[in-house]
Coordinates of C-alpha atoms (C1' of nucleotides) and ligand atoms in Angstrom, one line a residue:
Chain G
X200 CA 3.8 -16.8 -1.7
X201 CA 3.7 -13.0 -1.0
X202 CA 5.1 -10.3 -3.2
X203 CA 6.1 -6.7 -2.7
X204 CA 4.2 -3.9 -4.3
X205 CA 7.1 -3.4 -6.7
X206 CA 7.2 -7.1 -7.7
X207 CA 3.4 -7.1 -8.2
X208 CA 3.6 -4.0 -10.5
X209 CA 6.3 -5.7 -12.6
X210 CA 4.3 -9.0 -12.8
X211 CA 1.1 -7.2 -13.8
X212 CA 2.9 -5.1 -16.5
X213 CA 4.6 -8.2 -18.0
X214 CA 1.2 -9.8 -18.1
X215 CA -0.4 -6.9 -20.0
X216 CA 2.5 -6.6 -22.5
X217 CA 2.2 -10.3 -23.2
X218 CA -1.3 -9.8 -24.5
X219 CA 0.2 -7.9 -27.4
X220 CA 3.5 -9.6 -27.9
X221 CA 4.1 -13.1 -26.7
X222 CA 7.6 -12.4 -25.5
X223 CA 8.4 -9.1 -23.7
X224 CA 11.5 -6.9 -24.0
X225 CA 13.4 -5.1 -21.3
X226 CA 12.8 -1.7 -23.0
X227 CA 9.1 -2.1 -23.4
X228 CA 8.7 -3.1 -19.7
X229 CA 10.9 -0.2 -18.6
X230 CA 8.7 2.2 -20.7
X231 CA 5.5 0.7 -19.3
X232 CA 6.7 1.1 -15.7
X233 CA 8.3 4.5 -16.2
X234 CA 11.6 3.2 -15.0
X235 CA 15.1 2.4 -16.4
X236 CA 16.1 -0.7 -18.3
X237 CA 18.8 -1.5 -15.8
X238 CA 16.2 -1.6 -13.0
X239 CA 14.1 -4.0 -15.1
X240 CA 17.0 -6.3 -15.5
X241 CA 17.6 -6.3 -11.7
X242 CA 14.0 -7.2 -11.1
X243 CA 13.9 -9.9 -13.8
X244 CA 16.6 -11.7 -11.9
X245 CA 14.6 -11.7 -8.7
X246 CA 11.4 -12.8 -10.4
X247 CA 13.3 -15.6 -12.1
X248 CA 14.8 -16.8 -8.8
X249 CA 11.2 -16.8 -7.4
X250 CA 10.3 -19.0 -10.3
X251 CA 7.7 -16.7 -12.0
X252 CA 9.5 -16.1 -15.3
X253 CA 11.0 -17.8 -18.3
X254 CA 14.0 -15.6 -19.0
X255 CA 17.1 -16.0 -21.1
X256 CA 19.6 -13.2 -21.0
X257 CA 19.3 -10.8 -24.0
X258 CA 16.4 -13.0 -25.4
X259 CA 13.4 -11.5 -23.7
X260 CA 11.1 -13.1 -21.1
X261 CA 7.6 -14.2 -20.3
X262 CA 5.6 -15.3 -17.3
X263 CA 5.5 -19.0 -16.6
X264 CA 2.3 -20.8 -15.4
X265 CA 2.9 -19.6 -11.8
X266 CA 3.6 -16.1 -12.8
X267 CA 0.5 -16.0 -14.9
X268 CA -1.6 -17.1 -12.0
X269 CA -0.2 -14.4 -9.8
X270 CA -0.7 -11.8 -12.5
X271 CA -4.4 -12.8 -13.0
X272 CA -4.9 -12.4 -9.3
X273 CA -3.6 -8.9 -9.3
X274 CA -5.7 -8.0 -12.4
X275 CA -8.7 -9.4 -10.6
X276 CA -8.1 -7.2 -7.6
X277 CA -7.5 -4.2 -9.8
X278 CA -10.7 -4.6 -11.8
X279 CA -12.9 -5.4 -8.8
X280 CA -11.7 -2.2 -7.1
X281 CA -12.3 -0.2 -10.3
X282 CA -15.8 -1.6 -10.4
X283 CA -16.4 -0.7 -6.8
X284 CA -15.1 2.9 -7.3
X285 CA -17.4 3.5 -10.2
X286 CA -20.6 1.7 -9.1
X287 CA -20.5 2.3 -5.4
X288 CA -18.5 5.5 -4.8
X289 CA -19.6 7.3 -8.0
X290 CA -16.2 7.9 -9.6
X291 CA -16.0 8.7 -13.3
X292 CA -14.5 5.8 -15.3
X293 CA -11.4 7.9 -16.2
X294 CA -10.5 8.6 -12.6
X295 CA -10.3 5.2 -11.1
X296 CA -7.1 3.6 -12.6
X297 CA -4.6 5.4 -10.3
X298 CA -6.5 4.6 -7.2
X299 CA -7.0 0.9 -8.1
X300 CA -3.3 0.8 -8.8
X301 CA -2.8 1.2 -5.1
X302 CA -5.8 -0.8 -3.9
X303 CA -4.8 -3.9 -5.9
X304 CA -1.8 -4.5 -3.6
X305 CA -3.9 -5.3 -0.6
X306 CA -3.8 -9.0 -0.8
X307 CA -6.2 -10.3 1.9
X308 CA -8.0 -13.2 0.3
X309 CA -11.0 -12.7 2.5
X310 CA -11.2 -9.0 1.6
X311 CA -11.4 -9.7 -2.1
X312 CA -13.8 -12.6 -1.7
X313 CA -16.2 -10.4 0.3
X314 CA -15.7 -7.4 -2.0
X315 CA -16.6 -9.7 -5.0
X316 CA -19.7 -10.8 -3.2
X317 CA -20.7 -7.3 -2.2
X318 CA -20.4 -6.2 -5.8
X319 CA -22.4 -9.2 -6.9
X320 CA -19.7 -10.9 -8.9
X321 CA -19.3 -8.5 -11.8
X322 CA -18.0 -9.9 -15.1
X323 CA -16.3 -6.8 -16.4
X324 CA -14.8 -3.6 -15.1
X325 CA -15.9 -0.1 -15.9
X326 CA -13.8 -0.1 -19.1
X327 CA -15.3 -3.4 -20.3
X328 CA -12.3 -5.5 -19.4
X329 CA -13.1 -9.0 -18.1
X330 CA -12.6 -9.8 -14.4
X331 CA -10.8 -13.1 -13.7
X332 CA -12.5 -15.3 -11.1
X333 CA -10.8 -16.7 -8.0
X334 CA -9.1 -19.4 -10.0
X335 CA -7.9 -17.0 -12.7
X336 CA -10.4 -17.9 -15.3
X337 CA -11.4 -15.0 -17.5
X338 CA -14.8 -14.7 -19.1
X339 CA -14.4 -14.6 -22.9
X340 CA -16.0 -11.7 -24.5
X341 CA -16.6 -12.0 -28.2
X342 CA -16.0 -8.6 -29.7
X343 CA -14.6 -6.8 -32.7
X344 CA -13.4 -3.2 -33.1
X345 CA -15.7 -0.7 -34.9
X346 CA -13.1 -0.6 -37.7
X347 CA -14.2 -4.2 -38.6
X348 CA -18.0 -3.8 -38.2
X349 CA -20.0 -3.9 -41.4
X350 CA -22.1 -0.9 -42.3
X351 CA -25.7 -0.8 -40.9
X352 CA -25.1 -3.5 -38.2
X353 CA -26.5 -2.7 -34.8
X354 CA -23.8 -3.1 -32.2
X355 CA -23.1 -2.4 -28.5
X356 CA -19.9 -1.0 -27.0
X357 CA -18.2 -3.7 -24.9
X358 CA -14.8 -2.3 -24.1
X359 CA -12.1 0.2 -24.9
X360 CA -8.6 -0.6 -26.1
X361 CA -6.6 2.5 -25.5
X362 CA -7.6 3.7 -22.0
X363 CA -5.6 6.9 -21.8
X364 CA -7.3 9.9 -20.2
X365 CA -7.2 11.5 -23.7
X366 CA -9.2 8.6 -25.2
X367 CA -11.7 8.5 -22.4
X368 CA -12.1 12.2 -22.7
X369 CA -12.9 11.9 -26.3
X370 CA -15.4 9.1 -25.7
X371 CA -17.1 11.1 -23.0
X372 CA -17.4 14.0 -25.5
X373 CA -19.2 11.7 -28.0
X374 CA -21.3 10.3 -25.1
X375 CA -20.0 6.9 -25.9
X376 CA -19.5 4.5 -23.0
X377 CA -19.7 0.7 -22.2
X378 CA -23.2 -0.5 -23.2
X379 CA -23.8 2.3 -25.7
X380 CA -25.8 1.0 -28.7
X381 CA -24.8 2.4 -32.1
X382 CA -24.7 1.7 -35.8
X383 CA -22.0 2.3 -38.4
X384 CA -23.6 4.3 -41.1
X385 CA -20.7 4.9 -43.4
X386 CA -17.1 4.0 -43.9
X387 CA -14.7 6.2 -45.9
X388 CA -12.0 4.2 -47.7
X389 CA -9.9 7.3 -48.1
X390 CA -8.7 7.4 -44.5
X391 CA -10.6 4.6 -42.8
X392 CA -12.7 7.0 -40.9
X393 CA -16.2 5.9 -39.9
X394 CA -19.5 7.6 -39.5
X395 CA -21.5 6.3 -36.6
X396 CA -25.0 6.9 -35.3
X397 CA -25.9 6.7 -31.6
X398 CA -29.5 6.5 -30.7
X399 CA -31.0 10.0 -30.1
X400 CA -27.7 11.7 -31.1
X401 CA -26.6 13.3 -34.3
X402 CA -24.4 11.1 -36.5
X403 CA -20.7 11.8 -36.0
X404 CA -17.4 10.8 -37.6
X405 CA -14.5 9.1 -35.8
X406 CA -11.0 8.4 -37.1
X407 CA -9.8 5.0 -37.9
X408 CA -7.5 5.2 -34.9
X409 CA -10.4 5.7 -32.6
X410 CA -12.6 3.1 -34.4
X411 CA -9.8 0.5 -33.8
X412 CA -10.0 1.2 -30.1
X413 CA -13.7 0.8 -29.6
X414 CA -14.8 -2.8 -29.2
X415 CA -18.4 -3.9 -29.7
X416 CA -20.5 -7.0 -29.9
X417 CA -23.3 -7.7 -32.4
X418 CA -26.8 -7.3 -30.9
Chain I
X118 CA 3.0 16.9 1.9
X119 CA 3.1 13.1 1.3
X120 CA 4.4 10.5 3.6
X121 CA 5.6 6.9 3.2
X122 CA 3.7 4.0 4.7
X123 CA 6.3 3.6 7.3
X124 CA 6.3 7.3 8.3
X125 CA 2.5 7.2 8.5
X126 CA 2.6 4.2 10.8
X127 CA 5.0 6.0 13.1
X128 CA 2.9 9.1 13.1
X129 CA -0.3 7.3 13.9
X130 CA 1.4 5.2 16.7
X131 CA 2.8 8.4 18.3
X132 CA -0.7 9.9 18.2
X133 CA -2.2 6.9 19.9
X134 CA 0.5 6.7 22.6
X135 CA 0.0 10.4 23.3
X136 CA -3.6 9.7 24.3
X137 CA -2.3 8.0 27.4
X138 CA 1.0 9.8 28.2
X139 CA 1.5 13.3 27.0
X140 CA 5.1 12.7 26.0
X141 CA 6.1 9.5 24.3
X142 CA 9.3 7.4 24.8
X143 CA 11.5 5.6 22.3
X144 CA 10.9 2.2 24.0
X145 CA 7.1 2.5 24.1
X146 CA 7.0 3.4 20.4
X147 CA 9.4 0.6 19.5
X148 CA 7.2 -1.8 21.4
X149 CA 4.0 -0.5 19.8
X150 CA 5.5 -0.8 16.3
X151 CA 7.2 -4.1 17.0
X152 CA 10.5 -2.7 16.0
X153 CA 13.9 -1.8 17.6
X154 CA 14.6 1.4 19.6
X155 CA 17.4 2.2 17.2
X156 CA 15.0 2.2 14.3
X157 CA 12.7 4.5 16.2
X158 CA 15.5 7.0 16.8
X159 CA 16.3 6.9 13.1
X160 CA 12.8 7.7 12.1
X161 CA 12.4 10.4 14.8
X162 CA 15.2 12.4 13.2
X163 CA 13.4 12.2 9.8
X164 CA 10.1 13.2 11.2
X165 CA 11.7 16.1 13.1
X166 CA 13.4 17.3 9.9
X167 CA 9.9 17.2 8.2
X168 CA 8.7 19.3 11.0
X169 CA 6.1 17.0 12.5
X170 CA 7.6 16.5 15.9
X171 CA 8.8 18.2 19.0
X172 CA 11.8 16.1 20.0
X173 CA 14.8 16.6 22.3
X174 CA 17.4 14.0 22.5
X175 CA 16.9 11.6 25.5
X176 CA 13.9 13.7 26.6
X177 CA 11.0 12.0 24.7
X178 CA 8.9 13.5 21.9
X179 CA 5.4 14.5 20.8
X180 CA 3.6 15.5 17.6
X181 CA 3.4 19.2 16.9
X182 CA 0.3 20.8 15.5
X183 CA 1.2 19.7 11.9
X184 CA 2.0 16.2 13.0
X185 CA -1.3 16.0 14.9
X186 CA -3.3 17.0 11.8
X187 CA -1.5 14.4 9.7
X188 CA -2.2 11.7 12.4
X189 CA -5.9 12.6 12.6
X190 CA -6.2 12.2 8.8
X191 CA -4.7 8.7 9.0
X192 CA -6.9 7.8 11.9
X193 CA -9.9 9.1 9.9
X194 CA -9.0 6.9 6.9
X195 CA -8.4 3.9 9.1
X196 CA -11.8 4.2 10.9
X197 CA -13.8 4.9 7.8
X198 CA -12.4 1.7 6.1
X199 CA -13.1 -0.3 9.3
X200 CA -16.7 0.9 9.1
X201 CA -16.9 0.0 5.5
X202 CA -15.5 -3.5 6.1
X203 CA -18.0 -4.2 8.8
X204 CA -21.2 -2.6 7.5
X205 CA -20.7 -3.2 3.7
X206 CA -18.6 -6.2 3.3
X207 CA -19.9 -8.1 6.4
X208 CA -16.6 -8.6 8.3
X209 CA -16.6 -9.3 12.0
X210 CA -15.4 -6.4 14.1
X211 CA -12.4 -8.3 15.3
X212 CA -11.1 -9.0 11.8
X213 CA -11.0 -5.6 10.3
X214 CA -8.0 -3.9 12.0
X215 CA -5.2 -5.6 10.0
X216 CA -6.9 -4.8 6.7
X217 CA -7.6 -1.2 7.6
X218 CA -4.0 -1.0 8.6
X219 CA -3.2 -1.3 4.9
X220 CA -6.1 0.6 3.4
X221 CA -5.4 3.7 5.5
X222 CA -2.3 4.4 3.5
X223 CA -4.1 5.1 0.3
X224 CA -4.2 8.9 0.5
X225 CA -6.4 10.1 -2.4
X226 CA -8.5 12.9 -0.9
X227 CA -11.2 12.3 -3.4
X228 CA -11.4 8.6 -2.5
X229 CA -11.9 9.3 1.2
X230 CA -14.4 12.0 0.6
X231 CA -16.5 9.7 -1.6
X232 CA -16.1 6.8 0.8
X233 CA -17.3 9.0 3.6
X234 CA -20.3 10.1 1.6
X235 CA -21.1 6.5 0.5
X236 CA -21.0 5.4 4.2
X237 CA -23.3 8.3 5.0
X238 CA -20.8 10.2 7.3
X239 CA -20.5 7.7 10.2
X240 CA -19.6 9.2 13.6
X241 CA -17.8 6.2 15.1
X242 CA -16.0 3.1 13.8
X243 CA -17.1 -0.5 14.6
X244 CA -15.2 -0.4 18.0
X245 CA -17.0 2.8 19.0
X246 CA -14.1 5.0 18.4
X247 CA -14.9 8.5 16.9
X248 CA -14.1 9.3 13.3
X249 CA -12.4 12.6 12.8
X250 CA -13.9 14.8 10.1
X251 CA -12.0 16.2 7.1
X252 CA -10.7 19.0 9.3
X253 CA -9.5 16.7 12.0
X254 CA -12.3 17.5 14.3
X255 CA -13.3 14.5 16.6
X256 CA -16.9 14.1 17.8
X257 CA -16.8 14.0 21.6
X258 CA -18.5 11.0 23.1
X259 CA -19.4 11.3 26.8
X260 CA -18.8 7.9 28.3
X261 CA -17.6 6.2 31.4
X262 CA -16.3 2.7 32.0
X263 CA -18.6 0.0 33.5
X264 CA -16.3 0.1 36.5
X265 CA -17.6 3.5 37.3
X266 CA -21.3 3.0 36.6
X267 CA -23.6 3.0 39.6
X268 CA -25.7 -0.1 40.3
X269 CA -29.1 -0.4 38.5
X270 CA -28.4 2.4 36.0
X271 CA -29.4 1.5 32.4
X272 CA -26.5 2.1 30.0
X273 CA -25.5 1.4 26.4
X274 CA -22.1 0.2 25.3
X275 CA -20.3 2.9 23.3
X276 CA -16.8 1.7 22.8
X277 CA -14.1 -0.7 23.9
X278 CA -10.7 0.3 25.4
X279 CA -8.5 -2.8 24.9
X280 CA -9.2 -4.0 21.4
X281 CA -7.0 -7.0 21.3
X282 CA -8.4 -10.2 19.7
X283 CA -8.6 -11.7 23.1
X284 CA -10.8 -9.0 24.5
X285 CA -13.0 -8.9 21.4
X286 CA -13.4 -12.7 21.6
X287 CA -14.5 -12.4 25.3
X288 CA -17.0 -9.7 24.4
X289 CA -18.4 -11.8 21.6
X290 CA -18.7 -14.7 24.0
X291 CA -20.8 -12.5 26.3
X292 CA -22.8 -11.2 23.3
X293 CA -21.7 -7.7 24.1
X294 CA -21.1 -5.3 21.3
X295 CA -21.4 -1.6 20.5
X296 CA -25.0 -0.5 21.2
X297 CA -25.7 -3.3 23.6
X298 CA -28.0 -2.1 26.5
X299 CA -27.2 -3.4 29.9
X300 CA -27.5 -2.8 33.6
X301 CA -25.0 -3.2 36.5
X302 CA -26.8 -5.4 39.0
X303 CA -24.1 -5.8 41.5
X304 CA -20.5 -4.8 42.3
X305 CA -18.3 -6.9 44.5
X306 CA -15.9 -4.8 46.5
X307 CA -13.6 -7.8 47.2
X308 CA -12.1 -7.7 43.7
X309 CA -14.0 -5.0 41.9
X310 CA -15.8 -7.6 39.7
X311 CA -19.3 -6.6 38.4
X312 CA -22.4 -8.5 37.7
X313 CA -24.2 -7.2 34.6
X314 CA -27.6 -8.0 33.0
X315 CA -28.1 -7.8 29.3
X316 CA -31.7 -7.9 28.1
X317 CA -32.8 -11.4 27.4
X318 CA -29.6 -12.9 28.6
X319 CA -28.7 -14.5 32.0
X320 CA -26.8 -12.2 34.3
X321 CA -23.0 -12.7 34.2
X322 CA -20.0 -11.5 36.1
X323 CA -17.1 -9.7 34.5
X324 CA -13.7 -8.9 36.1
X325 CA -12.8 -5.4 37.1
X326 CA -10.2 -5.4 34.3
X327 CA -12.9 -6.1 31.7
X328 CA -15.3 -3.6 33.3
X329 CA -12.6 -0.9 33.0
X330 CA -12.4 -1.6 29.2
X331 CA -16.0 -1.3 28.4
X332 CA -17.3 2.2 28.0
X333 CA -20.9 3.1 28.1
X334 CA -23.3 6.1 28.2
X335 CA -26.3 6.6 30.3
X336 CA -29.6 6.1 28.5
Chain A
dT3 C1' 26.8 10.3 46.2
dT4 C1' 28.8 6.9 43.9
dT5 C1' 27.4 2.7 41.5
dA6 C1' 24.4 -0.1 38.9
dT7 C1' 20.6 -0.5 35.8
dT8 C1' 17.8 1.1 32.2
dT9 C1' 17.0 4.0 28.3
dT10 C1' 18.4 6.1 24.3
dT11 C1' 21.5 7.2 20.7
dT12 C1' 25.4 6.4 17.6
dA13 C1' 28.2 3.5 14.5
dG14 C1' 28.3 0.5 11.1
dG15 C1' 25.7 -3.2 8.3
dT16 C1' 22.0 -5.4 5.3
dT17 C1' 18.1 -5.6 2.0
dT18 C1' 15.1 -3.7 -1.5
dG19 C1' 14.5 -1.0 -5.3
dT20 C1' 16.2 2.5 -7.7
dC21 C1' 19.8 5.1 -10.6
dT22 C1' 24.0 6.4 -14.1
dA23 C1' 27.8 5.0 -16.8
dA24 C1' 30.2 1.6 -19.0
dA25 C1' 30.6 -3.0 -21.1
dT26 C1' 28.5 -6.5 -23.8
dT27 C1' 25.4 -8.6 -27.0
dT28 C1' 22.1 -8.4 -30.7
dT29 C1' 20.2 -6.2 -34.6
dT30 C1' 20.3 -3.2 -38.6
dA31 C1' 22.5 -0.8 -42.3
dT32 C1' 26.1 -0.2 -45.5
Chain B
dA229 C1' 30.8 -9.2 -44.1
dT230 C1' 31.8 -5.5 -41.5
dA231 C1' 30.6 -1.3 -39.2
dA232 C1' 27.2 1.4 -36.8
dA233 C1' 23.2 1.6 -33.9
dA234 C1' 20.2 -0.2 -30.6
dA235 C1' 19.1 -3.1 -26.8
dT236 C1' 20.5 -5.3 -22.8
dT237 C1' 23.3 -6.3 -18.9
dT238 C1' 26.9 -5.4 -15.4
dA239 C1' 29.3 -2.5 -12.2
dG240 C1' 29.1 0.6 -8.7
dA241 C1' 26.2 4.1 -6.0
dC242 C1' 22.5 5.8 -3.3
dA243 C1' 18.2 6.4 -0.3
dA244 C1' 14.8 4.2 2.8
dA245 C1' 14.0 1.4 6.4
dC246 C1' 15.5 -1.9 8.9
dC247 C1' 19.1 -4.4 12.1
dT248 C1' 23.0 -5.5 16.0
dA249 C1' 26.5 -4.1 19.0
dA250 C1' 28.7 -0.5 21.4
dA251 C1' 28.7 4.1 23.5
dA252 C1' 26.5 7.7 26.0
dA253 C1' 23.0 9.7 29.0
dA254 C1' 19.4 9.4 32.3
dT255 C1' 17.4 7.1 36.2
dA256 C1' 17.3 4.2 40.2
dA257 C1' 19.6 1.8 43.9
dA258 C1' 22.9 1.2 47.4
Ligands
LIG60 MN1 -0.1 -1.1 -8.7
LIG61 MN1 -10.0 -1.1 -16.1
LIG62 MN1 -0.8 1.1 8.7
LIG63 MN1 -11.2 0.7 15.3

DNA sequence: TTTATTTTTTAGGTTTGTCTAAATTTTTAT
DNA sequence: ATAAAAATTTAGACAAACCTAAAAAATAAA
């Protein structure tokens, strides 16, 4: 089956929203796609007819097995292109999302296979998010947010939750990126803020909100 | 200005048809784009309003200076991606056109600039066609068809006129590609067919029609 | 130079994906 | 439990990019 660019964007957004809440609402999807709830309802009907959704009027919706597979394929293309843009073309990690948003819709199987091979089968994209394989299998990455890391444990940054330009700007400012090694030196119970120490950098304090969005694994 | 995928396909096709006949007809464009003459007329009106065309009802049309610049930019993107697909991803030269046909519509200036840099500013695409630079300037390639080459002159293949899969298949069969060195050993005046000799290969005979579609430069 | 043929345009539809405004259903608050 | 608010769907339009069939213009043939 082949899908339009619009259909693919809907499918992918539903997939992402499902990571947080099992069943997705019309409003949240409209908000995610910067469109109107009425437009979402229209598209839901089409996706249901194409047998990608479980959807009951007024009750919310979710991807079925088929829809999930389609979504994972789009996510795979998106993340492979992001990896390409950063590692081969030299883009900054906060500049690649919009471009990958277009590249992901080129659906030649052969293209993605050869791209994957050219990139040497990367496991994660530039934001630390796992890249599904051809069959839709996602490498599991054991990680916790800095908000949950015990003091004095050495950890390495594996991914970023909130990937807004504002967040990425902040991380760049602190010189924190995927693969950065650091240690939690102190945690303030007053507001949940955390003091961290990156090798060769002065210690700095990040808010609980930021801490919750930086994921790390124990060394 | 930004253009839809459909508009870009029309603009590029007009550009290509203009290489052969100065002014383009509705039917020829409909044929090129595999669409109906009525659809072409519809789009012509739109492109005229956007000030890309010189167009007089029933009299044919052509790109104006602005339209030409837009076309050259699309051609540039198309050929850079073709070059990428062949040299980096390892595609065969007869498999890249359809994919580049989609990639060419991703219009991020930054993307194309970085891609060009990554590819090390290639002058020609995998079919030997020149790649316009950022300003739309096309490198001139002095070349003649094999049909015009004098006997016994050593020449090198620079590009291919007809780029249909059938033609590319035939060239692959003869082991002829861009950069292949060869010599015309004989020309038969009866039907214009030509005997050619490629280094380390047995001499072979190609029809006048094929000869007219292989372009070469003198060594 | 009429007539016939071909080319091009116009008129009127269709599909996809969007919108606003109104109606309906669900949820929350009193 | 009922009223108010919020979420969702329906109804009806619209633009883009197609289409077919018919009309109009240009070209070729008799
Ligand atoms: Mn997208
Ligand atoms: Mn990413
Ligand atoms: Mn195209
Ligand atoms: Mn080419």
